[in-house]
Short mmCIF file of C-alpha atoms in Angstrom, two decimals:
data_model
loop_
_atom_site.label_atom_id
_atom_site.label_comp_id
_atom_site.label_asym_id
_atom_site.label_seq_id
_atom_site.Cartn_x
_atom_site.Cartn_y
_atom_site.Cartn_z
CA MET F 11 201.84 156.54 103.86
CA LYS F 12 198.84 156.92 101.54
CA ALA F 13 201.15 157.37 98.55
CA PHE F 14 203.05 154.20 99.49
CA ILE F 15 199.79 152.20 99.76
CA ALA F 16 198.66 153.57 96.40
CA LEU F 17 202.00 152.57 94.90
CA LEU F 18 201.62 149.02 96.23
CA ARG F 19 198.12 148.81 94.76
CA VAL F 20 199.41 149.91 91.37
CA MET F 21 202.23 147.37 91.61
CA LEU F 22 199.76 144.58 92.41
CA GLY F 23 197.60 145.67 89.48
CA SER F 24 200.61 145.65 87.14
CA PHE F 25 201.51 142.13 88.24
CA LYS F 26 197.92 140.95 87.66
CA ASP F 27 198.02 142.47 84.17
CA LEU F 28 201.18 140.50 83.38
CA LEU F 29 199.87 137.18 84.71
CA PRO F 30 198.13 136.14 81.44
CA ILE F 31 201.38 136.70 79.51
CA ILE F 32 203.34 134.72 82.09
CA PHE F 33 200.88 131.81 81.95
CA VAL F 34 200.86 131.75 78.14
CA ILE F 35 204.67 131.68 77.89
CA ALA F 36 205.01 129.10 80.64
CA PHE F 37 202.30 126.87 79.13
CA PHE F 38 203.75 126.80 75.62
CA GLN F 39 207.34 126.45 76.87
CA LEU F 40 206.71 123.69 79.40
CA VAL F 41 203.66 121.87 78.01
CA ILE F 42 203.80 122.30 74.24
CA LEU F 43 207.55 122.63 73.60
CA GLN F 44 208.33 120.57 76.74
CA LYS F 45 211.56 122.39 77.38
CA PRO F 46 212.74 124.18 80.54
CA LEU F 47 212.82 127.95 80.54
CA PRO F 48 216.29 129.12 79.45
CA ASP F 49 218.19 131.20 82.03
CA LEU F 50 215.35 131.24 84.55
CA PHE F 51 217.12 133.71 86.86
CA SER F 52 217.44 136.34 84.12
CA ILE F 53 213.78 135.86 83.19
CA LEU F 54 212.68 136.39 86.79
CA VAL F 55 214.85 139.50 87.17
CA GLY F 56 213.47 140.85 83.90
CA LEU F 57 209.93 140.16 85.06
CA VAL F 58 210.53 142.10 88.28
CA LEU F 59 211.95 145.00 86.30
CA VAL F 60 208.93 145.00 83.97
CA VAL F 61 206.54 145.05 86.92
CA LEU F 62 208.47 147.91 88.53
CA GLY F 63 208.61 149.81 85.25
CA LEU F 64 204.87 149.49 84.66
CA THR F 65 204.18 150.41 88.27
CA PHE F 66 206.17 153.64 88.23
CA PHE F 67 204.88 154.54 84.78
CA ILE F 68 201.20 154.14 85.73
CA PHE F 69 201.74 155.80 89.10
CA GLY F 70 203.47 158.72 87.40
CA LEU F 71 200.59 159.12 84.94
CA GLU F 72 198.01 159.21 87.71
CA MET F 73 200.13 161.52 89.83
CA GLY F 74 201.38 163.99 87.23
CA LEU F 75 200.45 163.76 83.57
CA PHE F 76 196.69 163.21 83.82
CA PRO F 77 196.11 166.04 86.34
CA ILE F 78 198.23 168.58 84.47
CA GLY F 79 196.62 167.75 81.13
CA GLU F 80 193.11 168.11 82.52
CA SER F 81 193.90 171.29 84.50
CA MET F 82 195.49 173.05 81.50
CA ALA F 83 192.56 172.15 79.24
CA GLN F 84 190.09 173.46 81.82
CA ALA F 85 192.14 176.63 82.33
CA PHE F 86 192.17 177.40 78.58
CA ALA F 87 188.42 176.71 78.35
CA LYS F 88 187.61 179.00 81.28
CA LYS F 89 189.87 181.71 79.91
CA GLY F 90 187.94 181.61 76.65
CA SER F 91 191.04 181.82 74.47
CA LEU F 92 190.31 179.74 71.36
CA PHE F 93 193.65 180.57 69.76
CA GLY F 94 195.51 179.64 72.93
CA LEU F 95 193.60 176.37 73.28
CA LEU F 96 194.19 175.32 69.66
CA GLY F 97 197.85 176.36 69.89
CA PHE F 98 198.27 174.30 73.05
CA ALA F 99 196.53 171.32 71.41
CA PHE F 100 198.81 171.47 68.36
CA CYS F 101 202.00 171.85 70.40
CA LEU F 102 200.94 169.02 72.71
CA GLY F 103 200.30 166.66 69.80
CA PHE F 104 203.44 167.67 67.94
CA GLY F 105 205.74 167.60 70.97
CA THR F 106 204.56 164.29 72.41
CA THR F 107 204.81 162.61 69.00
CA ILE F 108 208.36 163.82 68.38
CA ALA F 109 209.26 162.40 71.79
CA GLU F 110 207.67 158.99 71.11
CA PRO F 111 210.43 156.32 71.22
CA ALA F 112 208.26 153.95 69.16
CA LEU F 113 208.06 156.44 66.29
CA THR F 114 211.81 157.03 66.44
CA ALA F 115 212.44 153.29 66.15
CA VAL F 116 209.99 152.81 63.25
CA ALA F 117 211.30 155.85 61.35
CA SER F 118 214.91 154.73 61.74
CA GLU F 119 214.13 151.20 60.58
CA ALA F 120 212.05 152.50 57.68
CA ALA F 121 215.00 154.61 56.51
CA LYS F 122 217.32 151.59 56.54
CA VAL F 123 214.85 149.45 54.59
CA ALA F 124 214.18 152.28 52.11
CA ALA F 125 217.91 152.66 51.50
CA SER F 126 218.48 148.92 51.05
CA GLY F 127 215.52 148.76 48.69
CA GLY F 128 216.80 151.57 46.51
CA VAL F 129 214.02 154.00 47.40
CA ILE F 130 216.59 156.48 48.75
CA GLU F 131 220.36 156.69 48.47
CA MET F 132 222.44 154.38 50.64
CA THR F 133 224.08 157.26 52.51
CA GLU F 134 223.89 158.32 56.13
CA LYS F 135 222.64 161.79 55.17
CA ALA F 136 219.85 160.41 52.98
CA MET F 137 218.71 158.03 55.72
CA ASP F 138 218.85 160.78 58.36
CA ASP F 139 216.82 163.10 56.12
CA TYR F 140 214.27 160.35 55.52
CA THR F 141 214.02 159.61 59.24
CA ILE F 142 213.63 163.25 60.23
CA GLY F 143 211.17 163.89 57.42
CA LEU F 144 209.03 160.95 58.45
CA ARG F 145 209.06 161.92 62.12
CA LEU F 146 208.19 165.55 61.35
CA THR F 147 205.41 164.49 58.99
CA VAL F 148 203.85 162.24 61.62
CA ALA F 149 204.28 164.85 64.37
CA LEU F 150 202.69 167.54 62.20
CA SER F 151 199.76 165.26 61.40
CA VAL F 152 199.19 164.41 65.07
CA GLY F 153 199.32 168.10 66.01
CA LEU F 154 196.65 168.86 63.42
CA ALA F 155 194.69 165.78 64.51
CA ILE F 156 194.52 167.03 68.10
CA VAL F 157 193.42 170.46 66.86
CA LEU F 158 190.69 168.79 64.79
CA GLY F 159 189.62 166.73 67.80
CA VAL F 160 189.45 169.83 70.02
CA VAL F 161 187.33 171.65 67.42
CA ARG F 162 185.04 168.62 67.33
CA ILE F 163 184.58 168.79 71.09
CA LEU F 164 183.87 172.53 70.94
CA ARG F 165 181.41 172.23 68.05
CA GLY F 166 179.85 168.91 69.03
CA TRP F 167 180.44 167.30 65.64
CA PRO F 168 179.63 163.56 65.38
CA ILE F 169 182.86 161.60 65.63
CA HIS F 170 181.65 158.56 63.68
CA LEU F 171 181.03 160.58 60.52
CA MET F 172 184.44 162.22 60.75
CA ILE F 173 186.19 158.89 61.24
CA ILE F 174 184.31 157.32 58.31
CA LEU F 175 185.30 160.20 56.03
CA GLY F 176 188.88 159.94 57.26
CA TYR F 177 189.17 156.24 56.48
CA ILE F 178 187.62 156.79 53.06
CA GLY F 179 190.51 159.19 52.49
CA VAL F 180 192.95 156.52 53.69
CA VAL F 181 191.54 153.97 51.24
CA VAL F 182 191.71 156.43 48.33
CA LEU F 183 195.29 157.41 49.14
CA THR F 184 196.26 153.74 49.45
CA ILE F 185 195.37 153.31 45.78
CA PHE F 186 197.71 156.10 44.66
CA ALA F 187 200.51 155.86 47.25
CA PRO F 188 203.68 153.90 46.40
CA GLU F 189 203.65 150.37 47.79
CA THR F 190 206.87 151.01 49.73
CA ILE F 191 205.19 153.61 51.96
CA ILE F 192 201.77 152.03 52.61
CA GLY F 193 202.89 149.65 55.37
CA ILE F 194 204.96 152.39 57.03
CA ALA F 195 201.98 154.75 56.89
CA TYR F 196 199.70 152.21 58.55
CA ASP F 197 202.27 151.46 61.25
CA SER F 198 202.82 155.18 61.83
CA GLY F 199 199.19 155.48 62.82
CA GLY F 200 199.79 152.92 65.55
CA VAL F 201 203.12 154.03 66.98
CA THR F 202 201.93 157.62 67.48
CA THR F 203 199.42 156.50 70.10
CA SER F 204 201.93 155.17 72.58
CA THR F 205 203.28 155.78 76.06
CA ILE F 206 203.77 159.55 75.92
CA THR F 207 201.00 160.75 73.62
CA VAL F 208 198.01 158.79 74.92
CA PRO F 209 197.96 159.96 78.58
CA LEU F 210 198.31 163.67 77.83
CA VAL F 211 195.94 163.69 74.87
CA THR F 212 193.31 161.71 76.77
CA ALA F 213 193.61 164.07 79.73
CA LEU F 214 193.24 167.04 77.36
CA GLY F 215 190.02 165.71 75.85
CA VAL F 216 188.42 164.71 79.14
CA GLY F 217 189.42 167.96 80.84
CA LEU F 218 188.10 170.06 77.97
CA ALA F 219 184.77 168.22 77.73
CA SER F 220 184.34 168.46 81.51
CA SER F 221 184.71 172.24 81.49
CA ILE F 222 182.34 173.00 78.59
CA LYS F 223 178.65 173.30 79.32
CA GLY F 224 176.55 170.77 77.44
CA ARG F 225 179.43 168.36 76.79
CA ASN F 226 179.59 164.89 78.29
CA PRO F 227 183.15 163.72 79.11
CA MET F 228 182.21 160.11 78.29
CA LEU F 229 180.73 161.02 74.90
CA ASP F 230 182.84 164.01 73.88
CA GLY F 231 186.01 163.67 75.94
CA PHE F 232 187.31 160.61 74.13
CA GLY F 233 188.12 160.20 70.46
CA LEU F 234 191.21 162.37 70.16
CA ILE F 235 193.37 159.25 69.98
CA ALA F 236 191.36 158.06 66.98
CA PHE F 237 192.27 161.24 65.08
CA ALA F 238 195.88 160.87 66.20
CA SER F 239 195.93 157.40 64.62
CA LEU F 240 194.07 158.34 61.46
CA LEU F 241 195.79 161.48 60.21
CA PRO F 242 199.35 160.09 60.30
CA MET F 243 198.33 157.40 57.80
CA ILE F 244 197.05 160.09 55.43
CA PHE F 245 200.04 162.38 55.88
CA VAL F 246 202.66 159.65 55.56
CA MET F 247 201.13 158.37 52.32
CA ILE F 248 201.17 161.94 50.98
CA PHE F 249 204.81 162.12 52.17
CA GLY F 250 205.55 158.96 50.19
CA ILE F 251 203.87 160.33 47.06
CA VAL F 252 205.89 163.56 47.29
CA MET F 253 209.17 161.76 48.04
CA THR F 254 208.83 159.51 45.00
#
């Protein structure tokens, strides 16, 4: 019964989150464009499906992914195995990024555009190699980013200095990287921090900071996502330099 009530609360919250979008679309369609909504029934059905999808996704995160991420981070910290913790952090970052549907879509589209623009050969094999190479490059960078973030939590390094240095590297690489890869690199930094990566990585950081003496989860537990967005831009631009 408690689980059902919690599910209803999450569903109500998801609907409230969607209300601004609904009002914006309805306002511009009915007031500005002054046209009726096309196929209203399909729109309503789609809206219900979106609410249900968000509800089950958020409920699943709270029920499964967040607890397991935090518990595994705490277990590694208590065990005192630095190698095991860093290995887990890398595999978590790499695995969740490979599984990101947003990255798959961007990499596939980037391969098609690169082929049509003459950057790579217009063959299925060349486009597949480009797609796989881009996905592996981003996944590798996120894995290393999570490792770097975990080391920062362990050592207590200031995150703002690390982020500043990272973006200086991004600016420098932007000067030397081919123009055809710069936009893809910047987008890659965004699509990595999506539905699968963010919950587990956030849970890892908060769980680790909570289990280490002298670390504040609010100050030290967050910031891993920033590294996961930053390093892919650097790695993808290096990938572009090497590929061309």
